[in-house]
Amino acid sequence: MGVGKLVVIADNVAAVRETLRETIEQLYEDRVASGELRVDTYEDGSGVVSLCAMTAPDLVILDVAMPGLDGIETFYCIKEVAPAAAARVVFLTGLAGSETVRARIDRAIAAGACGCLPKPATAAEIKSLLDARVFAA
């Protein structure tokens, strides 16, 4: 077996990032147990940018509304240091109804991010995302 897949989650709210991590680990319990999948969490975007400068995660889930670097700003920073990783960014937001936020997300997707999940995301939405973006043949 080769190197395992890495999914990175950044959200400033610990309960959100831990719930998302636990959901992914439960959905892919066998892959986590075998070392085929690892889920890392960060409380802000700067740690994710540093990680992406060193390694390319298979998926990066960024909360849009984080203090400091928000998720969209984090995407553009990742794009500067690791363009391949930027193409694996998915935004997570409960603010998609805001025209301003939606326009920023749409611009980031046009610039190379791969999508947006609602917050909270359902287990089915998360599984669909990982099946398509991380485990597609």
PDB file of C-alpha atoms in Angstrom:
ATOM      1  CA  MET A   1       0.000   0.000   0.000  1.00  0.00           C
ATOM      2  CA  GLY A   2       1.210   3.523  -0.784  1.00  0.00           C
ATOM      3  CA  VAL A   3       1.037   6.603   1.350  1.00  0.00           C
ATOM      4  CA  GLY A   4      -2.354   7.176   2.961  1.00  0.00           C
ATOM      5  CA  LYS A   5      -4.792   9.902   2.034  1.00  0.00           C
ATOM      6  CA  LEU A   6      -4.830  13.104   4.084  1.00  0.00           C
ATOM      7  CA  VAL A   7      -7.946  15.182   4.732  1.00  0.00           C
ATOM      8  CA  VAL A   8      -7.440  18.509   6.497  1.00  0.00           C
ATOM      9  CA  ILE A   9     -10.197  20.419   8.299  1.00  0.00           C
ATOM     10  CA  ALA A  10      -9.876  24.030   9.475  1.00  0.00           C
ATOM     11  CA  ASP A  11     -12.581  25.582  11.644  1.00  0.00           C
ATOM     12  CA  ASN A  12     -12.096  27.919  14.593  1.00  0.00           C
ATOM     13  CA  VAL A  13     -14.934  26.188  16.492  1.00  0.00           C
ATOM     14  CA  ALA A  14     -13.556  23.046  18.146  1.00  0.00           C
ATOM     15  CA  ALA A  15     -16.948  21.295  18.271  1.00  0.00           C
ATOM     16  CA  VAL A  16     -17.445  21.757  14.519  1.00  0.00           C
ATOM     17  CA  ARG A  17     -14.020  20.492  13.480  1.00  0.00           C
ATOM     18  CA  GLU A  18     -14.142  17.548  15.890  1.00  0.00           C
ATOM     19  CA  THR A  19     -17.645  16.549  14.774  1.00  0.00           C
ATOM     20  CA  LEU A  20     -16.546  16.690  11.142  1.00  0.00           C
ATOM     21  CA  ARG A  21     -13.387  14.677  11.913  1.00  0.00           C
ATOM     22  CA  GLU A  22     -15.379  12.070  13.855  1.00  0.00           C
ATOM     23  CA  THR A  23     -17.959  11.804  11.056  1.00  0.00           C
ATOM     24  CA  ILE A  24     -15.242  11.166   8.462  1.00  0.00           C
ATOM     25  CA  GLU A  25     -13.459   8.675  10.722  1.00  0.00           C
ATOM     26  CA  GLN A  26     -16.721   6.789  11.348  1.00  0.00           C
ATOM     27  CA  LEU A  27     -17.685   6.770   7.654  1.00  0.00           C
ATOM     28  CA  TYR A  28     -14.255   5.420   6.686  1.00  0.00           C
ATOM     29  CA  GLU A  29     -13.439   3.441   9.831  1.00  0.00           C
ATOM     30  CA  ASP A  30     -11.653   0.629   7.956  1.00  0.00           C
ATOM     31  CA  ARG A  31      -9.537   3.067   5.922  1.00  0.00           C
ATOM     32  CA  VAL A  32      -8.551   4.981   9.063  1.00  0.00           C
ATOM     33  CA  ALA A  33      -7.690   1.753  10.911  1.00  0.00           C
ATOM     34  CA  SER A  34      -5.525   0.536   8.007  1.00  0.00           C
ATOM     35  CA  GLY A  35      -3.673   3.854   7.738  1.00  0.00           C
ATOM     36  CA  GLU A  36      -5.179   4.543   4.319  1.00  0.00           C
ATOM     37  CA  LEU A  37      -6.862   7.726   5.615  1.00  0.00           C
ATOM     38  CA  ARG A  38      -5.761  10.341   8.123  1.00  0.00           C
ATOM     39  CA  VAL A  39      -7.772  13.380   9.214  1.00  0.00           C
ATOM     40  CA  ASP A  40      -5.933  16.392  10.657  1.00  0.00           C
ATOM     41  CA  THR A  41      -7.654  19.418  12.168  1.00  0.00           C
ATOM     42  CA  TYR A  42      -6.583  23.037  12.541  1.00  0.00           C
ATOM     43  CA  GLU A  43      -8.200  25.924  14.386  1.00  0.00           C
ATOM     44  CA  ASP A  44      -7.114  28.511  11.824  1.00  0.00           C
ATOM     45  CA  GLY A  45      -6.021  28.927   8.245  1.00  0.00           C
ATOM     46  CA  SER A  46      -2.376  29.780   8.846  1.00  0.00           C
ATOM     47  CA  GLY A  47      -1.533  26.253  10.008  1.00  0.00           C
ATOM     48  CA  VAL A  48      -3.151  24.827   6.887  1.00  0.00           C
ATOM     49  CA  VAL A  49      -1.140  27.148   4.631  1.00  0.00           C
ATOM     50  CA  SER A  50       2.078  26.007   6.352  1.00  0.00           C
ATOM     51  CA  LEU A  51       1.094  22.355   5.953  1.00  0.00           C
ATOM     52  CA  CYS A  52       0.244  22.798   2.261  1.00  0.00           C
ATOM     53  CA  ALA A  53       3.645  24.389   1.666  1.00  0.00           C
ATOM     54  CA  MET A  54       5.218  21.101   2.846  1.00  0.00           C
ATOM     55  CA  THR A  55       2.774  18.425   1.659  1.00  0.00           C
ATOM     56  CA  ALA A  56      -0.283  18.214  -0.565  1.00  0.00           C
ATOM     57  CA  PRO A  57      -3.401  17.068   1.294  1.00  0.00           C
ATOM     58  CA  ASP A  58      -5.930  15.093  -0.722  1.00  0.00           C
ATOM     59  CA  LEU A  59      -8.743  17.352   0.514  1.00  0.00           C
ATOM     60  CA  VAL A  60      -8.808  20.612   2.479  1.00  0.00           C
ATOM     61  CA  ILE A  61     -12.086  21.645   4.130  1.00  0.00           C
ATOM     62  CA  LEU A  62     -12.028  25.315   5.168  1.00  0.00           C
ATOM     63  CA  ASP A  63     -14.626  27.116   7.255  1.00  0.00           C
ATOM     64  CA  VAL A  64     -15.357  30.410   5.528  1.00  0.00           C
ATOM     65  CA  ALA A  65     -15.878  32.473   8.699  1.00  0.00           C
ATOM     66  CA  MET A  66     -12.682  32.127  10.748  1.00  0.00           C
ATOM     67  CA  PRO A  67     -10.967  34.989  12.583  1.00  0.00           C
ATOM     68  CA  GLY A  68      -7.635  36.133  11.187  1.00  0.00           C
ATOM     69  CA  LEU A  69      -7.325  34.422   7.813  1.00  0.00           C
ATOM     70  CA  ASP A  70     -10.828  33.393   6.838  1.00  0.00           C
ATOM     71  CA  GLY A  71     -11.352  30.304   4.702  1.00  0.00           C
ATOM     72  CA  ILE A  72     -11.409  32.199   1.424  1.00  0.00           C
ATOM     73  CA  GLU A  73      -8.239  34.160   2.241  1.00  0.00           C
ATOM     74  CA  THR A  74      -6.647  30.865   3.308  1.00  0.00           C
ATOM     75  CA  PHE A  75      -7.498  29.386  -0.105  1.00  0.00           C
ATOM     76  CA  TYR A  76      -5.695  32.222  -1.900  1.00  0.00           C
ATOM     77  CA  CYS A  77      -2.649  31.813   0.373  1.00  0.00           C
ATOM     78  CA  ILE A  78      -2.603  28.066  -0.352  1.00  0.00           C
ATOM     79  CA  LYS A  79      -2.870  28.838  -4.058  1.00  0.00           C
ATOM     80  CA  GLU A  80       0.296  30.957  -3.809  1.00  0.00           C
ATOM     81  CA  VAL A  81       2.391  28.312  -2.016  1.00  0.00           C
ATOM     82  CA  ALA A  82       0.857  25.096  -3.404  1.00  0.00           C
ATOM     83  CA  PRO A  83      -1.386  25.469  -6.465  1.00  0.00           C
ATOM     84  CA  ALA A  84      -2.133  21.725  -6.609  1.00  0.00           C
ATOM     85  CA  ALA A  85      -3.434  21.785  -3.028  1.00  0.00           C
ATOM     86  CA  ALA A  86      -5.627  24.813  -3.790  1.00  0.00           C
ATOM     87  CA  ALA A  87      -7.527  22.697  -6.314  1.00  0.00           C
ATOM     88  CA  ARG A  88      -8.479  20.372  -3.432  1.00  0.00           C
ATOM     89  CA  VAL A  89     -10.105  23.065  -1.271  1.00  0.00           C
ATOM     90  CA  VAL A  90     -13.770  22.841  -0.315  1.00  0.00           C
ATOM     91  CA  PHE A  91     -15.398  25.599   1.700  1.00  0.00           C
ATOM     92  CA  LEU A  92     -17.719  24.958   4.641  1.00  0.00           C
ATOM     93  CA  THR A  93     -20.217  27.677   5.489  1.00  0.00           C
ATOM     94  CA  GLY A  94     -23.506  28.430   7.120  1.00  0.00           C
ATOM     95  CA  LEU A  95     -23.405  31.822   5.420  1.00  0.00           C
ATOM     96  CA  ALA A  96     -24.077  30.726   1.827  1.00  0.00           C
ATOM     97  CA  GLY A  97     -27.342  32.697   1.898  1.00  0.00           C
ATOM     98  CA  SER A  98     -25.380  35.938   2.166  1.00  0.00           C
ATOM     99  CA  GLU A  99     -24.906  37.417  -1.300  1.00  0.00           C
ATOM    100  CA  THR A 100     -21.503  38.837  -0.356  1.00  0.00           C
ATOM    101  CA  VAL A 101     -20.222  35.511   1.005  1.00  0.00           C
ATOM    102  CA  ARG A 102     -21.702  33.574  -1.924  1.00  0.00           C
ATOM    103  CA  ALA A 103     -20.013  35.927  -4.408  1.00  0.00           C
ATOM    104  CA  ARG A 104     -16.641  35.480  -2.647  1.00  0.00           C
ATOM    105  CA  ILE A 105     -17.053  31.688  -2.660  1.00  0.00           C
ATOM    106  CA  ASP A 106     -18.052  31.712  -6.340  1.00  0.00           C
ATOM    107  CA  ARG A 107     -14.960  33.781  -7.213  1.00  0.00           C
ATOM    108  CA  ALA A 108     -12.714  31.379  -5.270  1.00  0.00           C
ATOM    109  CA  ILE A 109     -14.267  28.388  -7.043  1.00  0.00           C
ATOM    110  CA  ALA A 110     -13.711  30.127 -10.375  1.00  0.00           C
ATOM    111  CA  ALA A 111     -10.080  30.626  -9.256  1.00  0.00           C
ATOM    112  CA  GLY A 112      -9.647  26.897  -8.639  1.00  0.00           C
ATOM    113  CA  ALA A 113     -11.287  25.765  -5.383  1.00  0.00           C
ATOM    114  CA  CYS A 114     -13.377  22.647  -5.894  1.00  0.00           C
ATOM    115  CA  GLY A 115     -16.614  23.392  -4.059  1.00  0.00           C
ATOM    116  CA  CYS A 116     -18.640  24.343  -1.018  1.00  0.00           C
ATOM    117  CA  LEU A 117     -20.519  22.364   1.628  1.00  0.00           C
ATOM    118  CA  PRO A 118     -23.330  23.714   3.798  1.00  0.00           C
ATOM    119  CA  LYS A 119     -22.692  23.997   7.515  1.00  0.00           C
ATOM    120  CA  PRO A 120     -23.634  21.756   9.106  1.00  0.00           C
ATOM    121  CA  ALA A 121     -22.903  19.182   6.412  1.00  0.00           C
ATOM    122  CA  THR A 122     -24.724  15.862   6.566  1.00  0.00           C
ATOM    123  CA  ALA A 123     -22.874  12.552   6.700  1.00  0.00           C
ATOM    124  CA  ALA A 124     -24.215  11.799   3.196  1.00  0.00           C
ATOM    125  CA  GLU A 125     -22.792  15.088   1.844  1.00  0.00           C
ATOM    126  CA  ILE A 126     -19.426  14.397   3.465  1.00  0.00           C
ATOM    127  CA  LYS A 127     -19.317  10.827   2.131  1.00  0.00           C
ATOM    128  CA  SER A 128     -20.250  11.992  -1.370  1.00  0.00           C
ATOM    129  CA  LEU A 129     -17.481  14.613  -1.253  1.00  0.00           C
ATOM    130  CA  LEU A 130     -14.782  12.188  -0.081  1.00  0.00           C
ATOM    131  CA  ASP A 131     -15.875   9.435  -2.463  1.00  0.00           C
ATOM    132  CA  ALA A 132     -15.630  11.865  -5.390  1.00  0.00           C
ATOM    133  CA  ARG A 133     -12.566  13.887  -4.371  1.00  0.00           C
ATOM    134  CA  VAL A 134     -10.396  11.537  -2.310  1.00  0.00           C
ATOM    135  CA  PHE A 135     -11.286   7.968  -3.239  1.00  0.00           C
ATOM    136  CA  ALA A 136     -12.362   8.238  -6.895  1.00  0.00           C
ATOM    137  CA  ALA A 137     -10.442   5.766  -9.049  1.00  0.00           C
TER     138      ALA A 137
END
